[in-house]
Tab-separated table of C-alpha atoms and ligand atoms in Angstrom:
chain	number	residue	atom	x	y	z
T	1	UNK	CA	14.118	17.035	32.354
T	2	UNK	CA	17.540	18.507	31.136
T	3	UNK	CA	17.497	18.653	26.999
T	4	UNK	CA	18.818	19.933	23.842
T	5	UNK	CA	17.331	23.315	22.247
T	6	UNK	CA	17.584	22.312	18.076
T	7	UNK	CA	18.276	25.104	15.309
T	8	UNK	CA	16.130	25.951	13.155
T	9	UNK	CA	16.222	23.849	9.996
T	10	UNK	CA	17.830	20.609	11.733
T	11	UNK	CA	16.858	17.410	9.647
T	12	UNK	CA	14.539	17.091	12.976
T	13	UNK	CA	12.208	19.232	11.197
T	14	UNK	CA	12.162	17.060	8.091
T	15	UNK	CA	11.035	13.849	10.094
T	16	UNK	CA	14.245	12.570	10.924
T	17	UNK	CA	14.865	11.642	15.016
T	18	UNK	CA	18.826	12.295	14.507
T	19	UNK	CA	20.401	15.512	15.998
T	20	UNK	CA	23.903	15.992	15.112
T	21	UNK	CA	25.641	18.693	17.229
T	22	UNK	CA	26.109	20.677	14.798
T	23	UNK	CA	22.367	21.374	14.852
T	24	UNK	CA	21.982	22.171	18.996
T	25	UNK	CA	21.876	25.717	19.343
T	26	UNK	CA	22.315	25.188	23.114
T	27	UNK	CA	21.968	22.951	26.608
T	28	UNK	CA	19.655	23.217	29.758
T	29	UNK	CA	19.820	21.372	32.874
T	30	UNK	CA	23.064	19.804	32.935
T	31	UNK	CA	22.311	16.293	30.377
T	32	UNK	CA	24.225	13.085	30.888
T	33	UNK	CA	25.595	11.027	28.658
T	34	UNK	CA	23.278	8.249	28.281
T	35	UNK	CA	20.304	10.292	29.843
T	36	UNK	CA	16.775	10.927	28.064
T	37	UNK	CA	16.264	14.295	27.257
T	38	UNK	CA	13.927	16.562	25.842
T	39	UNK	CA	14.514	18.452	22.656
T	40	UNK	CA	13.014	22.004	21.986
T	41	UNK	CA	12.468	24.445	19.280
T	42	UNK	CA	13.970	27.658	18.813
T	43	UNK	CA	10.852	29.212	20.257
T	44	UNK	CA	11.049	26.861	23.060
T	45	UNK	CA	8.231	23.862	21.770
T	46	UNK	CA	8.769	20.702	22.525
T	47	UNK	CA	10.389	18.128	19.867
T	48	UNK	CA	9.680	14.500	21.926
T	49	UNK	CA	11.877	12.387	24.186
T	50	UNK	CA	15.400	11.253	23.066
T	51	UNK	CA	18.655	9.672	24.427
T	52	UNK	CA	21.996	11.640	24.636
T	53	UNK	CA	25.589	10.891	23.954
T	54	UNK	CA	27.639	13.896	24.010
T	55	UNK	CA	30.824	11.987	22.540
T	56	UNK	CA	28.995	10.732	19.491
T	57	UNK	CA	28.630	12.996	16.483
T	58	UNK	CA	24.768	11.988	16.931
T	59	UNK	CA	24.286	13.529	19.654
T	60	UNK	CA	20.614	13.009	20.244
T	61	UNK	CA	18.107	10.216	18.819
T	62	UNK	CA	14.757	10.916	19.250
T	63	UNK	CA	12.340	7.654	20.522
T	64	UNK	CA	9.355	9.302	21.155
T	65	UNK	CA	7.354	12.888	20.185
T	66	UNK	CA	5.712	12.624	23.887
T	67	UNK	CA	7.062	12.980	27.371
T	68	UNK	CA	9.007	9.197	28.195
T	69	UNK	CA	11.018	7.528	30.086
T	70	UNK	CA	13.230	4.402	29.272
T	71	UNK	CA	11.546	1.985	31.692
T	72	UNK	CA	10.660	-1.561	32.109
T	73	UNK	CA	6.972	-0.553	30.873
T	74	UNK	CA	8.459	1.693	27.594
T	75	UNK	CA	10.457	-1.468	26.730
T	76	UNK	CA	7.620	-4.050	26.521
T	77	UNK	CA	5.340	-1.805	25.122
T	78	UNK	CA	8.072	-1.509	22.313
T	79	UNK	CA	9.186	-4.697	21.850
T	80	UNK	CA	6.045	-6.318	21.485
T	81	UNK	CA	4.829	-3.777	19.000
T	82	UNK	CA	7.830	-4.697	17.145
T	83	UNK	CA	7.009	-8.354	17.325
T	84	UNK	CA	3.166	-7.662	16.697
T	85	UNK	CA	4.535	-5.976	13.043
T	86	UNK	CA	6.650	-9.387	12.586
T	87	UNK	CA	4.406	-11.694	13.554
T	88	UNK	CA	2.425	-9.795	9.938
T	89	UNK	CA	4.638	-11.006	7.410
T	90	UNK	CA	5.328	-13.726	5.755
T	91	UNK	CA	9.057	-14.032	7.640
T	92	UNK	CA	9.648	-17.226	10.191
T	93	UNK	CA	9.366	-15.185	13.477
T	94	UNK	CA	11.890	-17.983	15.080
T	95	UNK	CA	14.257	-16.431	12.626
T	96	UNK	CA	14.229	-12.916	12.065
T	97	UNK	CA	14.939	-9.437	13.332
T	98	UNK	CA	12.848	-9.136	16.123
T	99	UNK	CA	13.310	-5.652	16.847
T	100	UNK	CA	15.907	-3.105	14.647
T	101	UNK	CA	16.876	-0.178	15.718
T	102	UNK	CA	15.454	3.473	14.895
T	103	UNK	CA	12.836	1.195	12.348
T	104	UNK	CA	11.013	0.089	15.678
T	105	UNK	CA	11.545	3.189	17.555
T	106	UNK	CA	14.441	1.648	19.534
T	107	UNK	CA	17.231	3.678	18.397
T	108	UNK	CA	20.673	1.575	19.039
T	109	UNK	CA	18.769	-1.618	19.868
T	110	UNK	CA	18.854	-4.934	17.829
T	111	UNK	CA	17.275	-7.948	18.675
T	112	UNK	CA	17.708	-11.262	16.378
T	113	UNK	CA	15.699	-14.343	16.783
T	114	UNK	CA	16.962	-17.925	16.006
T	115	UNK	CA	14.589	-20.340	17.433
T	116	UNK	CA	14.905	-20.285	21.061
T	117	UNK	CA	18.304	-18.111	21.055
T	118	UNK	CA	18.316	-14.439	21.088
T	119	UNK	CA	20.531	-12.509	20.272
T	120	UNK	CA	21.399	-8.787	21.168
T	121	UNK	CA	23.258	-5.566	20.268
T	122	UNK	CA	23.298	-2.158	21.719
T	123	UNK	CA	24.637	0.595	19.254
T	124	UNK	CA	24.205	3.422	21.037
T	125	UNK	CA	24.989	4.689	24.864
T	126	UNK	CA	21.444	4.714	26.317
T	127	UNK	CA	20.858	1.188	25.195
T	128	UNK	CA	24.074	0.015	26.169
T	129	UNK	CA	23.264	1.172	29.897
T	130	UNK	CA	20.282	-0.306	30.370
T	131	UNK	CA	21.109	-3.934	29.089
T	132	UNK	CA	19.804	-5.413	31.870
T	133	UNK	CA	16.318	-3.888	31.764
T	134	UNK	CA	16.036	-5.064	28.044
T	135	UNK	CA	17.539	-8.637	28.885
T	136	UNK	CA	14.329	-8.276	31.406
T	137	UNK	CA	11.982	-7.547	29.160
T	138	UNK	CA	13.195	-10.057	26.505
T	139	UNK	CA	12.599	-12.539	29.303
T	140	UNK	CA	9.056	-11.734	30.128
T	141	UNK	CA	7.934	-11.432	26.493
T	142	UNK	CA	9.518	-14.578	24.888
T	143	UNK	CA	10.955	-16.711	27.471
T	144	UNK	CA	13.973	-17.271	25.621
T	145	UNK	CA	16.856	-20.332	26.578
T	146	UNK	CA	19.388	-18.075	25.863
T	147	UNK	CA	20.067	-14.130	25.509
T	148	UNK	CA	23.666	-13.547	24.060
T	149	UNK	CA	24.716	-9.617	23.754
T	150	UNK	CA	26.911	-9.555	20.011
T	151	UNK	CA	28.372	-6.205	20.872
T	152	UNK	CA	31.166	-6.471	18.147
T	153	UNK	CA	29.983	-4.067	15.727
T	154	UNK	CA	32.523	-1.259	14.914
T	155	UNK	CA	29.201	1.117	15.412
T	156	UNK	CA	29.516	1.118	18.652
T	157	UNK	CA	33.330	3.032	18.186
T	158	UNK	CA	31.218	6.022	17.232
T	159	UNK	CA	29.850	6.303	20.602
T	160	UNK	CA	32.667	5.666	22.423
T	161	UNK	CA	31.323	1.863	23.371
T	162	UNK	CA	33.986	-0.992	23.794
T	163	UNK	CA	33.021	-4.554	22.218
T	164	UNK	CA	31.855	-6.846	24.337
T	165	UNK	CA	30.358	-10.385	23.778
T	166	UNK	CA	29.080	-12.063	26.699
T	167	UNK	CA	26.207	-14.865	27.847
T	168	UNK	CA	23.499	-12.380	29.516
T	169	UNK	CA	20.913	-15.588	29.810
T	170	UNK	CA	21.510	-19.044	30.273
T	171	UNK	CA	24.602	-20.090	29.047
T	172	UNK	CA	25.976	-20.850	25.230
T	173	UNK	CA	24.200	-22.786	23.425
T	174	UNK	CA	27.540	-23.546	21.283
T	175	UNK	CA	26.228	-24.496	17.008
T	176	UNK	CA	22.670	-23.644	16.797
T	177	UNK	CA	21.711	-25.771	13.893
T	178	UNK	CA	18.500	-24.176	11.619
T	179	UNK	CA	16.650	-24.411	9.000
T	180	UNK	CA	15.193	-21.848	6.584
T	181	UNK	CA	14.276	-22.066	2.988
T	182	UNK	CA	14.280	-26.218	2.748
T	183	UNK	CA	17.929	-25.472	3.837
T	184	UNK	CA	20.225	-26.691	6.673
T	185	UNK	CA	22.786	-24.525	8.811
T	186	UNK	CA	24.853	-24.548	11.915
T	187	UNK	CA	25.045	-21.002	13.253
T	188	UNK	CA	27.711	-19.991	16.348
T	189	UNK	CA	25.559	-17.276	18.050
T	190	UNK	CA	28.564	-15.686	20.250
T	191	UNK	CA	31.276	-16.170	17.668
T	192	UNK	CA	30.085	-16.211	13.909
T	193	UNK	CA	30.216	-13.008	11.492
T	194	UNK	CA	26.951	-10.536	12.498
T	195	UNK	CA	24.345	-12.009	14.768
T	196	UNK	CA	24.640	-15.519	12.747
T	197	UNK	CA	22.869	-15.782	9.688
T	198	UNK	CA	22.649	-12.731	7.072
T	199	UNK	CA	19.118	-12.867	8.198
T	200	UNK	CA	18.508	-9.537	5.532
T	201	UNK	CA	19.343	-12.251	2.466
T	202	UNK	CA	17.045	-14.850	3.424
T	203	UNK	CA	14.629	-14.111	0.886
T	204	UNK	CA	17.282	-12.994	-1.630
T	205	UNK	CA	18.359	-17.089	-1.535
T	206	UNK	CA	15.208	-17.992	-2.822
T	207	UNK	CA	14.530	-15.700	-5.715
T	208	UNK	CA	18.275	-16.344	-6.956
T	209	UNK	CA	18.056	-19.883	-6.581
T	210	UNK	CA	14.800	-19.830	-8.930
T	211	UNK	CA	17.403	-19.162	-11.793
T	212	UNK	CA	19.970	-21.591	-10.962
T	213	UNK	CA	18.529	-25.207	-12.804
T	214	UNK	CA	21.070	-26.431	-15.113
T	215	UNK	CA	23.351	-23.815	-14.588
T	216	UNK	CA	27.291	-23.182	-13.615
T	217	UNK	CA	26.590	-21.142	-10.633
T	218	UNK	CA	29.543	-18.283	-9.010
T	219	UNK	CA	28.945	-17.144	-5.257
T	220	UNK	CA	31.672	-14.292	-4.535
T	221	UNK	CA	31.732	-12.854	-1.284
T	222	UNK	CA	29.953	-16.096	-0.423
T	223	UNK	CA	30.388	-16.448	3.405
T	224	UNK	CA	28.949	-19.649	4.536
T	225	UNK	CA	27.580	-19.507	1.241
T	226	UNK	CA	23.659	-18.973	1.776
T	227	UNK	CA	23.281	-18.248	-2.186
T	228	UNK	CA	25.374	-21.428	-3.214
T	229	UNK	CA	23.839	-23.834	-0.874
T	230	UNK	CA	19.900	-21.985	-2.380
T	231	UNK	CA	21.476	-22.581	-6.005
T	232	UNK	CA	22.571	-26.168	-5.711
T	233	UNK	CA	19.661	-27.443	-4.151
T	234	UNK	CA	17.390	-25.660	-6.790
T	235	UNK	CA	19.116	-28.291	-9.380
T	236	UNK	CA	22.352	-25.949	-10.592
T	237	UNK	CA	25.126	-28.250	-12.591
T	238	UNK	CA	28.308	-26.967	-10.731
T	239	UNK	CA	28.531	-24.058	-7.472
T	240	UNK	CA	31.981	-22.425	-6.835
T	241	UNK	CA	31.635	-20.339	-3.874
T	242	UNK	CA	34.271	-17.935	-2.870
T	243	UNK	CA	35.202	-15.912	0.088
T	244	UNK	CA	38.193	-14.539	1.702
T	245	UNK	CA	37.606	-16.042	5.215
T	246	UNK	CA	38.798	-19.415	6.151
T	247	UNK	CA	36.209	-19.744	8.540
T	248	UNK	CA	33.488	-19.106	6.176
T	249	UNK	CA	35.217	-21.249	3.432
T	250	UNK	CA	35.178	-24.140	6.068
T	251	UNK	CA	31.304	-23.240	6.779
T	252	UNK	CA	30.686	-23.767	3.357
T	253	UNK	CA	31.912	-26.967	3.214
T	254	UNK	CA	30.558	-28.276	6.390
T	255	UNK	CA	27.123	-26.705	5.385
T	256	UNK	CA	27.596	-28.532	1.789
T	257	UNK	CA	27.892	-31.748	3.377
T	258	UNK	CA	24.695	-31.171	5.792
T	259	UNK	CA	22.512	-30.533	2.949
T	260	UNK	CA	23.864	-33.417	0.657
T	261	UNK	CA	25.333	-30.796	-2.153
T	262	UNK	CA	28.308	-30.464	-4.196
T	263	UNK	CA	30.061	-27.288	-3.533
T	264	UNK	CA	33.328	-25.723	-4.768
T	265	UNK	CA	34.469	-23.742	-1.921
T	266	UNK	CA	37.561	-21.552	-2.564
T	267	UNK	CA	39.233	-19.687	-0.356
T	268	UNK	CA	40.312	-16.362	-2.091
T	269	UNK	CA	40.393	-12.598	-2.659
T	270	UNK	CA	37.247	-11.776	-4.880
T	271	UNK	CA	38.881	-9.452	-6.843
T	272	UNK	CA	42.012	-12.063	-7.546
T	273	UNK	CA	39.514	-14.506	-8.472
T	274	UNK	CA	37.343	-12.883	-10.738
T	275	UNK	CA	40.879	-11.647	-12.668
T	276	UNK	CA	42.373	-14.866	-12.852
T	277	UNK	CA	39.737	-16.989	-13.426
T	278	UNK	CA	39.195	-18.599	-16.894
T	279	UNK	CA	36.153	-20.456	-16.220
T	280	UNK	CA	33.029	-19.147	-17.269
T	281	UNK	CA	29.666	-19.388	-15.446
T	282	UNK	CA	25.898	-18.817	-16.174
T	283	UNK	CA	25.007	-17.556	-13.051
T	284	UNK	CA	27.283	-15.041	-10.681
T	285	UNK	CA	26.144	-13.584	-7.271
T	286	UNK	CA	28.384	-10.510	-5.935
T	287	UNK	CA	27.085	-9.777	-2.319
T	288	UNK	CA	30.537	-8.384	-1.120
T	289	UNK	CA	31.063	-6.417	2.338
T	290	UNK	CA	29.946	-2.280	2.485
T	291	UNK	CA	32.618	-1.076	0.660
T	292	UNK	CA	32.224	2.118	2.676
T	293	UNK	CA	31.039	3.669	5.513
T	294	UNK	CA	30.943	7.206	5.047
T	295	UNK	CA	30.662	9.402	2.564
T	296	UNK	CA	34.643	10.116	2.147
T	297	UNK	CA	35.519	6.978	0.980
T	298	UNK	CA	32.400	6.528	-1.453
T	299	UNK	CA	34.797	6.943	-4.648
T	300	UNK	CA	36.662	4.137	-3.683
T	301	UNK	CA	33.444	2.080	-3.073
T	302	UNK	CA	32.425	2.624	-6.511
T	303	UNK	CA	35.737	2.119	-8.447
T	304	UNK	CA	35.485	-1.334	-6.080
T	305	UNK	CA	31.934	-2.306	-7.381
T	306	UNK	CA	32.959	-1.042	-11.140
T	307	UNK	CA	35.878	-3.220	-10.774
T	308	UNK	CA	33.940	-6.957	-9.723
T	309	UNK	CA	31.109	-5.862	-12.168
T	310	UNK	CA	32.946	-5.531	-15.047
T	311	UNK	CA	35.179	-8.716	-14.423
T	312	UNK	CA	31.717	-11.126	-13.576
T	313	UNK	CA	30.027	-9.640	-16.491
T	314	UNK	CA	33.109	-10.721	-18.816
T	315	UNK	CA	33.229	-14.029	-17.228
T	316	UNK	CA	29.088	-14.605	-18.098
T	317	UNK	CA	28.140	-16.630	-20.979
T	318	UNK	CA	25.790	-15.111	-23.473
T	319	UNK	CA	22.304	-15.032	-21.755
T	320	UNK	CA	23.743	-15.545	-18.367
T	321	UNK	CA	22.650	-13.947	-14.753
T	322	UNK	CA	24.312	-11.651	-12.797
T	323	UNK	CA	22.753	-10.801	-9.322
T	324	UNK	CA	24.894	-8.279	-7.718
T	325	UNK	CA	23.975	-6.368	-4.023
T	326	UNK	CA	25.514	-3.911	-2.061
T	327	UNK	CA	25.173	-3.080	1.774
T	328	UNK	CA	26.626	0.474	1.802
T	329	UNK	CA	23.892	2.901	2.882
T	330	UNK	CA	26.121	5.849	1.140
T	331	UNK	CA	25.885	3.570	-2.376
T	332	UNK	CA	22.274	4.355	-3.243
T	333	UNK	CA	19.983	2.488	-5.640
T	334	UNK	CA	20.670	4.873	-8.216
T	335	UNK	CA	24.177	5.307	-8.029
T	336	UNK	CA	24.177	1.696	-7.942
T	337	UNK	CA	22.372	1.010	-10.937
T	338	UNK	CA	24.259	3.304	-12.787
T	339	UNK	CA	28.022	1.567	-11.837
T	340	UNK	CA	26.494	-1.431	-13.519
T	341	UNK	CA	25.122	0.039	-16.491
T	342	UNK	CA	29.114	1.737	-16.510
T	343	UNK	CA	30.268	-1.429	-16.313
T	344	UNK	CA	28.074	-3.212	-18.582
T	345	UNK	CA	29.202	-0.512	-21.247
T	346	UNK	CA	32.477	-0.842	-20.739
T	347	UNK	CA	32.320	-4.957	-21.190
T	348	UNK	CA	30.184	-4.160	-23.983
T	349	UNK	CA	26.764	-6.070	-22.906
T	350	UNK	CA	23.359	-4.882	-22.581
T	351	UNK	CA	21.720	-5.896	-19.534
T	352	UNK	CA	18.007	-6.637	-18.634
T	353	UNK	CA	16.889	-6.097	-15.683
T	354	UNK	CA	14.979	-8.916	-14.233
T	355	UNK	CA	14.383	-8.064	-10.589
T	356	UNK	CA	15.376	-5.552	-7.905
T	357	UNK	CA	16.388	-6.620	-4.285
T	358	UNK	CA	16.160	-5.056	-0.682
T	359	UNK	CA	16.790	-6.026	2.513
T	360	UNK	CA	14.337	-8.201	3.928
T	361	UNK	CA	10.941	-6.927	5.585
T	362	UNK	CA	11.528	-7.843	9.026
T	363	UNK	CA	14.654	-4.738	8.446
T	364	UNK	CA	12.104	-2.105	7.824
T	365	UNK	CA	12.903	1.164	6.281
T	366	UNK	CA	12.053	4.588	7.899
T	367	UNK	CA	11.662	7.445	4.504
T	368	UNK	CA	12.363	10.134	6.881
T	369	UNK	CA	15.398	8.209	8.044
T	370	UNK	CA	17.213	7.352	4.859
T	371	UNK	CA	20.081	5.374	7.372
T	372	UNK	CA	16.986	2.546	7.554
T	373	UNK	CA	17.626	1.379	4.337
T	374	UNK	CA	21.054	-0.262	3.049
T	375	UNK	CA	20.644	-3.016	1.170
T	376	UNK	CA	19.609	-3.260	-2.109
T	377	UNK	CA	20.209	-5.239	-5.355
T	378	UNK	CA	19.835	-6.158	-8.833
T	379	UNK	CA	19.656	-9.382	-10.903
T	380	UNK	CA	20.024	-8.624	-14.600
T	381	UNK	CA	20.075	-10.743	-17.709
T	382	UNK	CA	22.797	-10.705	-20.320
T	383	UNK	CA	20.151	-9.778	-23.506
T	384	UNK	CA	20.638	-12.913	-25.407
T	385	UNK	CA	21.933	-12.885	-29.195
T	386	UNK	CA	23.542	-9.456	-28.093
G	1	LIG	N1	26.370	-13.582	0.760
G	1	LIG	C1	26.607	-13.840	2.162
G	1	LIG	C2	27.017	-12.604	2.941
G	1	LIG	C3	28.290	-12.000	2.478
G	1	LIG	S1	29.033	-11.008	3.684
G	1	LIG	C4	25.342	-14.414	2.788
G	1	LIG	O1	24.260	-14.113	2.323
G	1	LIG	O2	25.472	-15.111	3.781
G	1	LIG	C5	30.519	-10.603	2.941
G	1	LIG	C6	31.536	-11.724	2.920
G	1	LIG	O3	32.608	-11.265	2.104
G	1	LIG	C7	32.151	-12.111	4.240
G	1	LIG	O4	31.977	-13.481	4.463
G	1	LIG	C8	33.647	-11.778	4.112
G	1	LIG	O5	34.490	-12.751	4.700
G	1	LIG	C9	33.824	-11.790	2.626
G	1	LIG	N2	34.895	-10.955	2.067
G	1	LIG	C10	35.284	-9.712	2.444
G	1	LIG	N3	36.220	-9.240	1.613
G	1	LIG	C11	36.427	-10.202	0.675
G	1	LIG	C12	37.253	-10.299	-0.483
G	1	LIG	N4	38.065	-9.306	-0.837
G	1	LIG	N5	37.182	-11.423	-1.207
G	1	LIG	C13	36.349	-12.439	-0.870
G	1	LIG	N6	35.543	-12.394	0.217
G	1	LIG	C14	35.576	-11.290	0.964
């Protein structure tokens, strides 16, 4: 097999399964983009089984520590681990993240789930070109209606992959309507933002919504506004939700309407809203876009998050909630935490934290592989009488 000798002290060695090429010391045998290879050691031991993509600054993901091919029999025995581990927790396997990524030893794969619909994208080369082995496999494990391939992510830019959405079983199934949570949506599989649903939030509805009797309730950044529709059914007085897509504005209302709820549903720039509004609230979600997604542009990121913070935290009445998330890998908890606590001294509040936020279980997180984990979140408590 034609692979990649690694230089010493390559995150490899740490436990990661990423090998940029900065870190191959040299070639044997001729790879091909797409190919499995084999890495080695600098004294010529071998690393495991990976797939290579000369054109991406990744140039090697690691799959396996053994000797293996990416075959029809690799691919079951995957997936269905990566089912088995779903089927564990306490998330609705007929909606859920069936199988993602590096997390389930699929590096570049992602399967979604939503009820008899799946839904697929490949991120990297090696996945890409064997689609229809996958699509295969999908078949035989889960006899799905429908398999739709979602390859619009800008990921797939970095390894020189063109989008492409397409039908690759059955045919579309046009608005998938669902339910999760005691609430009612209509997803569109080939065309809505992501795979659907923000299938990572799921649980973050419900905890937020526990807060939300009684009160005026803000969604920014609400798409089709999964926290707003949570809030208003848990009992809250008034929901404004606001996002800068018509599409998801319309969703909001249309999703409103299904579940017999009174929604606000703006359709604005977050930033202009928070400035100019004059309304107060009791309760404001901030669950904007990733800011960022590299490292260069991380200063901007944060002088973005600084900026909503401070402007929801001035528009909170005294003992009011303030659950605010980011998606940026590069923004970590930490540096996170501590833009709010800038904020929070800069409008002059003290804040109590009342619980922290991740992305859900069924998008597990690989310690060796800090790229696993993403999302995370905070919902504090203005300290009342403060
Ligand atoms: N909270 C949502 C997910 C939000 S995704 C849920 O759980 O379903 C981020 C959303 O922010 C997208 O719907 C996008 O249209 C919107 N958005 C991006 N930039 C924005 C801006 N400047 N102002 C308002 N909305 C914005």
């Amino acid at each position: 097999m034609p692979g990649l000798v690694i230089k010493p002290r390559s995150r490899i060695f740490h436990g990661h399964d990423w090998v940029y090429s900065s870190e191959v010391k040299k070639a044997f045998g001729d790879p091909q983009p797409g190919d499995v290879i084999s890495l080695k050691d600098f004294k010529d031991r071998p690393l495991g089984s990976a797939i290579y993509n000369p054109s991406s600054q990744i140039v090697a993901r690691r799959f396996s520590r053994r000797k293996q091919e990416l075959d029809h029999e690799f691919f079951i025995r995957r997936l269905k681990l990566a089912f088995s581990l779903r089927d564990r927790f306490s998330v609705d396997p007929k909606l859920c993240r069936l199988a993602w990524s590096e997390s389930d030893g699929l590096p570049g794969l992602i399967v979604d789930c939503y009820g008899k619909h799946l839904v697929v994208q490949t991120l990297t080369l090696a996945m890409d070109q064997r689609i229809d082995l996958i699509a295969e496999a999908l078949k035989e494990l889960l006899a799905p209606e429908t398999i739709i391939l979602r390859n619009d992510s800008p990921m797939r830019k970095a390894e020189g992959l063109e989008p492409e959405n397409r039908i690759l079983h059955g045919s579309d199934p046009g608005p998938v309507p669902l339910i999760t949570g005691g609430l009612q949506f209509e997803v569109a599989l080939l065309s809505g933002q992501k795979t659907g649903l923000y299938l990572d939030q799921l649980d973050a509805y419900k905890r937020v919504a526990r807060l939300a009797a009684g009160k005026r309730v803000l969604d920014c950044f609400s798409n089709q506004g999964g926290f707003g529709l949570a809030c208003a059914k848990a009992g809250a007085a008034a929901v404004t939700c606001v996002d800068i897509s018509a599409d998801a504005v319309a969703a909001v209302k249309s999703n409103a309407l299904r579940n017999d709820v009174e929604i606000n549903a703006v359709e604005a720039n977050a930033f202009d809203f928070l400035k100019s509004c004059e309304e107060h609230y009791d309760l404001i979600i901030l669950d904007p876009p990733s800011f960022t997604r590299s490292k260069k542009t991380l200063g901007d990121a944060m002088r973005g998050y600084k900026e909503i913070h401070l402007r929801a935290l001035k528009l909170l009445d005294p003992d009011g909630y303030l659950s605010t998330f980011s998606c940026s890998h590069h923004v970590t908890r930490e540096l996170f935490l501590s833009n709010i606590c800038a904020a929070a001294v800069d409008a002059k509040r003290t804040l109590r934290l009342v619980e922290s936020h991740a992305q859900r279980e069924d998008h597990p997180v690989l310690p060796t592989i800090p790229e696993t984990e993403y999302l995370k979140g905070f919902t504090f408590q203005l300290l009342p009488g403060r």
